[in-house]
Short mmCIF file of C-alpha atoms in Angstrom, two decimals:
data_model
loop_
_atom_site.label_atom_id
_atom_site.label_comp_id
_atom_site.label_asym_id
_atom_site.label_seq_id
_atom_site.Cartn_x
_atom_site.Cartn_y
_atom_site.Cartn_z
CA MET A 1 0.00 0.00 0.00
CA SER A 2 1.46 3.35 -0.95
CA GLY A 3 1.35 6.65 1.00
CA SER A 4 0.57 7.34 4.67
CA ARG A 5 -1.44 4.93 6.76
CA PHE A 6 -3.42 7.93 8.23
CA PRO A 7 -5.23 10.82 6.60
CA ALA A 8 -3.46 14.16 6.97
CA GLY A 9 -6.04 15.47 9.42
CA SER A 10 -5.64 12.43 11.61
CA VAL A 11 -1.84 12.91 11.76
CA LEU A 12 -2.30 16.52 12.92
CA LEU A 13 -4.75 15.45 15.60
CA LEU A 14 -2.40 12.70 16.78
CA PHE A 15 0.47 15.23 16.98
CA VAL A 16 -1.60 17.55 19.18
CA ILE A 17 -2.56 14.64 21.44
CA LEU A 18 1.08 13.59 21.78
CA LEU A 19 2.14 17.13 22.70
CA SER A 20 -0.57 17.29 25.31
CA ALA A 21 0.46 13.94 26.74
CA ALA A 22 4.05 15.17 26.95
CA GLY A 23 2.91 17.82 29.40
CA LEU A 24 2.70 20.87 27.19
CA ARG A 25 -0.25 22.89 28.38
CA ALA A 26 -1.59 26.33 27.66
CA GLU A 27 -0.57 28.90 30.31
CA VAL A 28 -3.12 29.28 33.10
CA ARG A 29 -3.87 32.89 34.00
CA PRO A 30 -2.63 33.50 37.57
CA ASP A 31 -5.27 34.74 40.00
CA VAL A 32 -3.65 37.33 42.28
CA ARG A 33 -6.69 37.16 44.57
CA GLN A 34 -5.60 33.68 45.63
CA LEU A 35 -2.63 35.21 47.45
CA ALA A 36 -4.88 36.72 50.14
CA PRO A 37 -5.78 33.36 51.80
CA LEU A 38 -2.08 32.46 51.89
CA VAL A 39 -1.35 35.74 53.66
CA ALA A 40 -4.14 35.08 56.15
CA THR A 41 -2.54 31.77 57.11
CA GLY A 42 1.03 33.08 57.10
CA GLN A 43 2.31 30.88 54.26
CA TRP A 44 5.00 33.39 53.35
CA ASP A 45 7.21 31.15 51.20
CA LYS A 46 4.16 30.12 49.17
CA VAL A 47 3.13 33.79 48.85
CA LYS A 48 6.55 34.66 47.43
CA ALA A 49 6.57 31.72 45.02
CA ASP A 50 3.06 32.36 43.69
CA ALA A 51 3.64 36.10 43.45
CA GLN A 52 6.84 35.44 41.51
CA THR A 53 4.87 33.34 39.03
CA ALA A 54 2.27 36.07 38.69
CA VAL A 55 4.66 38.94 38.00
CA PHE A 56 6.26 37.06 35.10
CA SER A 57 2.97 36.19 33.47
CA ASP A 58 2.19 37.91 30.17
CA MET A 59 -1.51 37.49 30.91
CA LEU A 60 -1.74 39.98 33.78
CA THR A 61 -2.15 43.73 33.65
CA ASP A 62 0.36 46.08 35.24
CA VAL A 63 -2.11 46.77 38.05
CA GLU A 64 -2.39 43.04 38.81
CA LYS A 65 1.38 42.61 38.70
CA SER A 66 1.71 45.58 41.04
CA GLU A 67 -0.61 43.85 43.49
CA ALA A 68 1.43 40.65 43.24
CA TYR A 69 4.65 42.56 43.95
CA THR A 70 2.93 44.12 46.97
CA TYR A 71 2.13 40.68 48.36
CA MET A 72 5.70 39.64 47.69
CA ALA A 73 6.98 42.68 49.60
CA LEU A 74 4.68 41.87 52.52
CA ALA A 75 6.05 38.32 52.68
CA HIS A 76 9.62 39.62 52.75
CA VAL A 77 8.70 42.09 55.52
CA GLN A 78 7.13 39.32 57.58
CA GLN A 79 10.27 37.22 57.18
CA GLY A 80 12.56 40.09 58.19
CA GLU A 81 14.01 40.70 54.72
CA PRO A 82 13.87 44.48 54.18
CA GLY A 83 16.16 44.57 51.13
CA PRO A 84 14.08 42.20 48.97
CA ALA A 85 10.93 43.83 50.38
CA LEU A 86 12.14 47.21 49.18
CA ASP A 87 12.90 45.85 45.70
CA ALA A 88 9.45 44.25 45.38
CA ALA A 89 7.57 47.28 46.71
CA ASP A 90 9.52 49.59 44.43
CA LYS A 91 8.41 47.54 41.41
CA ALA A 92 4.85 47.61 42.73
CA VAL A 93 4.65 51.42 42.78
CA GLN A 94 6.47 51.74 39.45
CA LEU A 95 3.81 49.54 37.83
CA ASP A 96 0.91 51.32 39.57
CA SER A 97 1.54 54.65 41.26
CA ASP A 98 -1.99 54.53 42.75
CA ASN A 99 -1.19 51.34 44.71
CA ALA A 100 -1.53 52.62 48.29
CA ARG A 101 -0.37 49.34 49.82
CA GLY A 102 2.65 49.34 47.56
CA TRP A 103 3.68 52.69 49.03
CA LEU A 104 2.94 51.33 52.52
CA MET A 105 5.19 48.32 51.94
CA ARG A 106 7.99 50.43 50.49
CA GLY A 107 7.80 52.78 53.47
CA THR A 108 7.85 49.80 55.83
CA ALA A 109 10.95 48.40 54.15
CA TYR A 110 12.67 51.79 54.41
CA MET A 111 11.76 51.97 58.09
CA MET A 112 13.19 48.51 58.70
CA LEU A 113 16.40 49.77 57.07
CA ARG A 114 16.29 52.82 59.41
CA GLN A 115 15.87 55.20 56.47
CA LEU A 116 13.26 57.34 58.17
CA ALA A 117 12.98 60.23 55.69
CA PRO A 118 12.00 58.14 52.64
CA ALA A 119 9.80 55.96 54.88
CA GLU A 120 7.88 59.02 56.05
CA LYS A 121 7.47 60.22 52.45
CA ASP A 122 6.10 56.85 51.33
CA PHE A 123 3.63 56.59 54.22
CA GLY A 124 2.40 60.05 53.28
CA LYS A 125 1.87 58.87 49.69
CA ALA A 126 -0.02 55.83 50.95
CA LEU A 127 -2.40 58.12 52.85
CA GLN A 128 -2.84 60.35 49.80
CA LYS A 129 -3.97 57.32 47.81
CA ASP A 130 -6.07 55.87 50.66
CA PRO A 131 -6.89 58.29 53.53
CA ALA A 132 -8.48 55.42 55.48
CA MET A 133 -5.25 53.41 55.68
CA TRP A 134 -4.76 53.15 59.44
CA GLU A 135 -1.56 51.12 59.00
CA ALA A 136 0.16 54.15 57.46
CA CYS A 137 -0.91 56.29 60.44
CA ARG A 138 0.37 53.63 62.84
CA ASN A 139 3.70 53.44 61.03
CA LEU A 140 4.02 57.23 61.08
CA ALA A 141 3.41 57.06 64.83
CA GLU A 142 6.18 54.48 65.26
CA LEU A 143 8.47 56.55 63.04
CA SER A 144 7.80 59.60 65.24
CA GLN A 145 8.61 57.53 68.32
CA ALA A 146 11.90 56.48 66.74
CA ARG A 147 12.73 60.17 66.32
CA GLY A 148 11.73 60.95 69.90
CA ASP A 149 8.81 63.12 68.75
CA PHE A 150 6.21 61.79 71.19
CA PRO A 151 3.55 64.50 70.64
CA MET A 152 3.51 63.66 66.92
CA ALA A 153 3.50 59.94 67.73
CA MET A 154 0.41 60.42 69.89
CA GLU A 155 -1.28 62.43 67.13
CA TRP A 156 -0.72 59.71 64.54
CA PHE A 157 -1.78 56.95 66.94
CA GLY A 158 -4.94 58.91 67.66
CA LYS A 159 -5.76 59.07 63.94
CA ALA A 160 -5.04 55.35 63.52
CA VAL A 161 -7.33 54.38 66.40
CA VAL A 162 -10.17 56.45 64.95
CA LEU A 163 -9.76 54.58 61.64
CA ALA A 164 -9.49 51.14 63.29
CA PRO A 165 -11.34 51.30 66.64
CA ALA A 166 -11.60 47.51 66.94
CA ASN A 167 -7.90 46.77 66.34
CA VAL A 168 -6.68 45.36 69.65
CA ASP A 169 -2.94 45.43 68.96
CA LEU A 170 -3.09 49.02 67.73
CA SER A 171 -5.01 50.21 70.80
CA MET A 172 -2.65 48.41 73.17
CA GLU A 173 0.38 49.91 71.44
CA TYR A 174 -1.10 53.40 71.73
CA ALA A 175 -2.15 52.87 75.34
CA LEU A 176 1.30 51.63 76.34
CA LEU A 177 2.91 54.70 74.77
CA LEU A 178 0.54 56.95 76.73
CA HIS A 179 1.27 54.91 79.87
CA SER A 180 5.03 55.29 79.38
CA LEU A 181 4.57 59.06 79.09
CA GLY A 182 2.58 59.20 82.34
CA LEU A 183 -0.76 59.82 80.59
CA HIS A 184 -2.44 56.99 82.46
CA ALA A 185 -6.03 58.26 82.36
CA LYS A 186 -5.91 58.62 78.56
CA ALA A 187 -4.35 55.16 78.24
CA ASP A 188 -7.14 53.73 80.42
CA GLU A 189 -9.70 55.41 78.15
CA ILE A 190 -8.16 53.92 74.99
CA LEU A 191 -8.22 50.38 76.37
CA SER A 192 -11.72 50.79 77.79
CA ASN A 193 -12.93 51.92 74.35
CA VAL A 194 -11.47 48.92 72.55
CA ILE A 195 -12.87 46.57 75.22
CA ALA A 196 -16.29 48.09 74.52
CA GLU A 197 -15.73 47.38 70.79
CA VAL A 198 -14.41 43.82 70.90
CA GLY A 199 -15.15 42.55 74.39
CA GLU A 200 -12.84 41.54 77.21
CA THR A 201 -9.64 39.63 76.44
CA PRO A 202 -6.96 38.61 78.95
CA ALA A 203 -4.34 40.84 77.31
CA LEU A 204 -6.57 43.91 77.26
CA LEU A 205 -7.67 43.43 80.85
CA ASN A 206 -4.14 42.77 82.06
CA ASN A 207 -2.77 45.89 80.38
CA ARG A 208 -5.62 48.04 81.66
CA GLY A 209 -5.00 46.64 85.13
CA MET A 210 -1.35 47.70 84.93
CA ILE A 211 -2.40 51.19 83.85
CA ARG A 212 -4.90 51.38 86.72
CA LEU A 213 -2.16 50.40 89.15
CA ALA A 214 -0.18 53.42 87.94
CA GLN A 215 -3.20 55.56 88.85
CA ASP A 216 -3.33 53.95 92.35
CA HIS A 217 -6.71 52.42 91.45
CA TYR A 218 -5.86 49.16 93.18
CA ASP A 219 -9.38 47.77 93.46
CA ASP A 220 -10.06 48.37 89.76
CA ALA A 221 -6.70 46.86 88.84
CA LEU A 222 -7.38 43.80 90.97
CA ALA A 223 -10.76 43.39 89.26
CA ASP A 224 -9.14 43.54 85.80
CA PHE A 225 -6.50 40.97 86.69
CA SER A 226 -9.14 38.68 88.21
CA ARG A 227 -11.32 38.86 85.08
CA ALA A 228 -8.30 38.13 82.90
CA ILE A 229 -7.56 35.03 84.99
CA ALA A 230 -11.21 33.97 84.89
CA ILE A 231 -11.03 34.00 81.09
CA ASN A 232 -7.65 32.25 80.99
CA PRO A 233 -6.57 30.67 84.32
CA ALA A 234 -3.07 30.09 82.91
CA TYR A 235 -2.48 33.73 81.90
CA GLU A 236 0.98 34.29 83.35
CA GLU A 237 1.18 38.08 83.48
CA ALA A 238 -2.22 38.47 85.13
CA LEU A 239 -1.36 35.88 87.79
CA ILE A 240 1.88 37.73 88.56
CA ASN A 241 0.16 41.09 88.67
CA ARG A 242 -2.70 39.89 90.86
CA GLY A 243 -0.25 38.25 93.21
CA ASN A 244 1.62 41.54 93.53
CA VAL A 245 -1.59 43.52 94.17
CA LEU A 246 -2.78 41.03 96.77
CA ARG A 247 0.55 41.49 98.54
CA ALA A 248 0.00 45.26 98.56
CA PHE A 249 -3.39 44.55 100.23
CA LYS A 250 -1.52 42.32 102.74
CA ARG A 251 -3.56 39.36 101.55
CA TYR A 252 -0.43 37.25 101.68
CA ASP A 253 -1.96 33.77 101.57
CA GLU A 254 -3.94 34.64 98.45
CA SER A 255 -0.83 36.20 96.92
CA LEU A 256 1.20 33.05 97.56
CA ALA A 257 -1.64 30.95 96.12
CA ASP A 258 -1.48 32.89 92.83
CA PHE A 259 2.29 32.46 92.59
CA ALA A 260 2.05 28.76 93.47
CA SER A 261 -0.63 28.27 90.82
CA GLY A 262 1.43 30.21 88.31
CA LEU A 263 4.60 28.24 88.99
CA SER A 264 2.74 24.95 88.62
CA MET A 265 1.85 26.02 85.07
CA HIS A 266 4.95 28.13 84.31
CA PRO A 267 7.82 26.53 86.26
CA GLY A 268 10.39 28.57 84.34
CA SER A 269 8.84 31.98 85.07
CA VAL A 270 11.44 34.19 86.72
CA LYS A 271 8.80 36.86 87.41
CA MET A 272 6.73 34.33 89.36
CA PHE A 273 9.71 33.50 91.57
CA ILE A 274 10.55 37.17 92.09
CA GLY A 275 6.94 38.05 92.91
CA ARG A 276 6.71 35.23 95.44
CA ALA A 277 10.05 36.30 96.90
CA TYR A 278 8.67 39.74 97.68
CA THR A 279 5.53 38.25 99.23
CA HIS A 280 7.70 36.03 101.45
CA ALA A 281 9.77 39.10 102.36
CA ALA A 282 6.62 41.05 103.24
CA MET A 283 5.70 38.18 105.58
CA GLY A 284 9.15 38.33 107.18
CA LYS A 285 10.16 35.00 105.63
CA TYR A 286 13.47 36.28 104.33
CA GLU A 287 15.16 32.91 103.83
CA ASP A 288 12.22 31.70 101.72
CA ALA A 289 12.46 34.96 99.80
CA ALA A 290 16.19 34.42 99.26
CA ALA A 291 15.51 30.91 97.95
CA ASP A 292 13.00 32.24 95.42
CA MET A 293 15.43 34.94 94.27
CA ALA A 294 18.12 32.30 93.85
CA SER A 295 15.72 30.20 91.76
CA ALA A 296 15.00 33.18 89.53
CA TYR A 297 18.73 33.80 89.16
CA SER A 298 19.39 30.17 88.22
CA LEU A 299 16.83 30.53 85.40
CA GLY A 300 17.83 33.99 84.18
CA ASN A 301 21.37 34.88 85.17
CA VAL A 302 21.94 36.82 81.96
CA ASP A 303 18.65 38.71 82.21
CA PRO A 304 19.28 42.31 83.38
CA TYR A 305 15.86 42.41 85.05
CA VAL A 306 16.63 39.32 87.15
CA LEU A 307 20.13 40.54 88.00
CA ASN A 308 18.77 43.90 89.16
CA GLU A 309 15.97 42.41 91.27
CA TYR A 310 18.30 39.93 92.96
CA ALA A 311 20.82 42.69 93.64
CA TRP A 312 18.13 44.95 95.09
CA PHE A 313 17.00 42.19 97.42
CA LEU A 314 20.56 41.38 98.56
CA ALA A 315 21.35 45.07 99.13
CA THR A 316 18.18 46.16 100.92
CA CYS A 317 16.78 43.10 102.75
CA PRO A 318 16.13 43.91 106.45
CA ASP A 319 17.66 40.56 107.49
CA ALA A 320 21.43 40.91 107.94
CA LYS A 321 21.88 37.16 107.43
CA VAL A 322 20.56 37.51 103.87
CA ARG A 323 22.18 40.79 102.82
CA ASP A 324 25.30 40.65 100.68
CA GLY A 325 26.42 44.09 99.51
CA ALA A 326 29.48 42.91 97.58
CA ARG A 327 27.51 40.42 95.54
CA ALA A 328 24.76 42.98 94.98
CA VAL A 329 27.31 45.40 93.52
CA LYS A 330 28.60 42.71 91.17
CA LEU A 331 25.12 41.70 90.00
CA THR A 332 24.02 45.29 89.41
CA LYS A 333 27.09 46.13 87.37
CA GLU A 334 26.37 43.06 85.24
CA ALA A 335 22.77 44.25 84.74
CA ILE A 336 23.97 47.71 83.66
CA GLU A 337 26.50 46.22 81.22
CA LEU A 338 23.90 43.90 79.68
CA SER A 339 21.28 46.62 79.21
CA ALA A 340 20.75 48.25 75.84
CA GLY A 341 20.78 51.72 77.41
CA PRO A 342 20.97 53.44 80.80
CA ILE A 343 18.08 52.41 83.06
CA PRO A 344 17.64 54.75 86.04
CA GLY A 345 16.36 52.04 88.39
CA TYR A 346 19.54 50.02 87.91
CA PHE A 347 21.66 52.94 89.13
CA ASP A 348 19.32 53.28 92.11
CA THR A 349 20.03 49.62 92.89
CA LEU A 350 23.77 50.14 92.41
CA ALA A 351 23.66 53.00 94.91
CA ALA A 352 21.91 50.82 97.51
CA ALA A 353 24.41 48.01 96.90
CA LEU A 354 27.42 50.32 97.24
CA ALA A 355 25.99 51.78 100.45
CA GLU A 356 25.45 48.29 101.88
CA SER A 357 29.06 47.42 101.05
CA GLY A 358 30.24 50.60 102.82
CA ASP A 359 31.16 52.69 99.76
CA TYR A 360 29.03 55.76 100.48
CA LEU A 361 30.91 58.05 98.09
CA GLY A 362 30.20 55.58 95.30
CA ALA A 363 26.59 55.30 96.48
CA ILE A 364 26.14 59.07 96.32
CA GLU A 365 27.53 59.24 92.79
CA ALA A 366 25.36 56.31 91.59
CA GLN A 367 22.24 57.82 93.18
CA LYS A 368 22.89 61.14 91.46
CA GLN A 369 23.16 59.26 88.16
CA ALA A 370 19.85 57.51 88.87
CA ILE A 371 18.14 60.85 89.54
CA PHE A 372 19.62 62.50 86.45
CA ILE A 373 18.69 59.64 84.12
CA GLY A 374 15.28 59.43 85.78
CA GLN A 375 14.63 63.11 85.13
CA GLN A 376 15.61 62.63 81.48
CA ALA A 377 13.25 59.65 81.26
CA GLY A 378 10.36 61.62 82.75
CA LEU A 379 9.92 59.64 85.98
CA SER A 380 7.28 60.84 88.41
CA GLU A 381 8.01 63.51 91.02
CA LYS A 382 7.19 61.01 93.76
CA GLN A 383 9.78 58.55 92.47
CA LEU A 384 12.43 61.24 92.19
CA ALA A 385 11.57 62.49 95.69
CA ASP A 386 12.10 58.97 97.07
CA TRP A 387 15.45 58.77 95.34
CA ASN A 388 16.50 62.17 96.69
CA ALA A 389 15.62 60.95 100.18
CA ARG A 390 17.91 57.95 99.67
CA LEU A 391 20.64 60.28 98.45
CA GLU A 392 20.33 62.27 101.66
CA GLY A 393 20.59 59.04 103.66
CA TYR A 394 23.75 57.95 101.85
CA SER A 395 25.31 61.37 102.44
CA GLN A 396 24.78 60.72 106.14
CA GLY A 397 26.17 57.19 105.99
CA VAL A 398 22.78 55.46 106.28
CA PRO A 399 22.07 52.46 104.00
CA TYR A 400 18.62 51.84 102.56
CA ARG A 401 16.37 49.06 103.89
CA ASN A 402 13.36 47.86 101.90
CA ASN A 403 10.93 47.01 104.69
CA LEU A 404 7.86 45.61 102.94
CA GLN A 405 6.04 44.65 106.15
#
């Protein structure tokens, strides 16, 4: 038989089938919207991979590619990669200058790289494109904090909270800034407002309780800590805080019960041990207190907070058998060296330790440093008055004793 065994049309069809079987497929149009669920579940590597596929597709518009680059930038930000985040966000705004989130991501990358001026400019552009973008306001608040411009930080936080009244993390961040600046009543108001929006959560109640303590509203603080514990009986910070408040009310057995319960669930909590140590000290059980402080030290001997608390106890304990001025000096100096910056309370501890060891000239100098740094940090007049009283005592050769009873 001459010629082909198949008609020409059949050969063409067979060729197409063979190509398909070999895995050659028509390109599927990427759907950028499918990146959102990956973001919601924190699948950052998958976000980057799928966004990379999208930006190289010839089937997407520049606006869609810009959105994909924005997601890519977000993934890099979440993974602590500011350089690649900046590159991706820059491509996003080049492709679509109206992409508000692209400007937000580029500003965020700049801020991570500590380039505050271009970050501020980009956050401003994000707000121009989308005036309701609370994240840009929040970032401008954080940028202002980094510059030490706290009035402007408060202004931007205020705008952000108005735009996102139900955002718990945002409200807590704003409230803690206000708290650190001594604006406790305003901080209380911010947290109370968000609680009214979203309901009570352990974190919100615990933070509001801390702010109420600063206002000497002990009953209200105790109520907040108790509600936080009722919601989550294992909530560590609330257990510690309630234990400390109960000690202030001289309800020592209840205070010890909170610390015992906390340590049963959080056996490695140095703050639990330190809190219980102070309750034991308030009860006059100084050896039990010393044992708790030693336990905290064994768990956190490179933690400046632990070093300072242990030193304070050793320097100021009313029981001479427990006091150890020389060791307190050593521990405090370690705390100061390990700290990122000068902490006034650590110099107050150093002064007490030096006085206990008999070095009153050194104690006077350290106490003056504590007062100076405390003034710079905006500590309360009451705190500074207490420190001045200690300074007067050291000048007269009198060590400080922390009598909690």
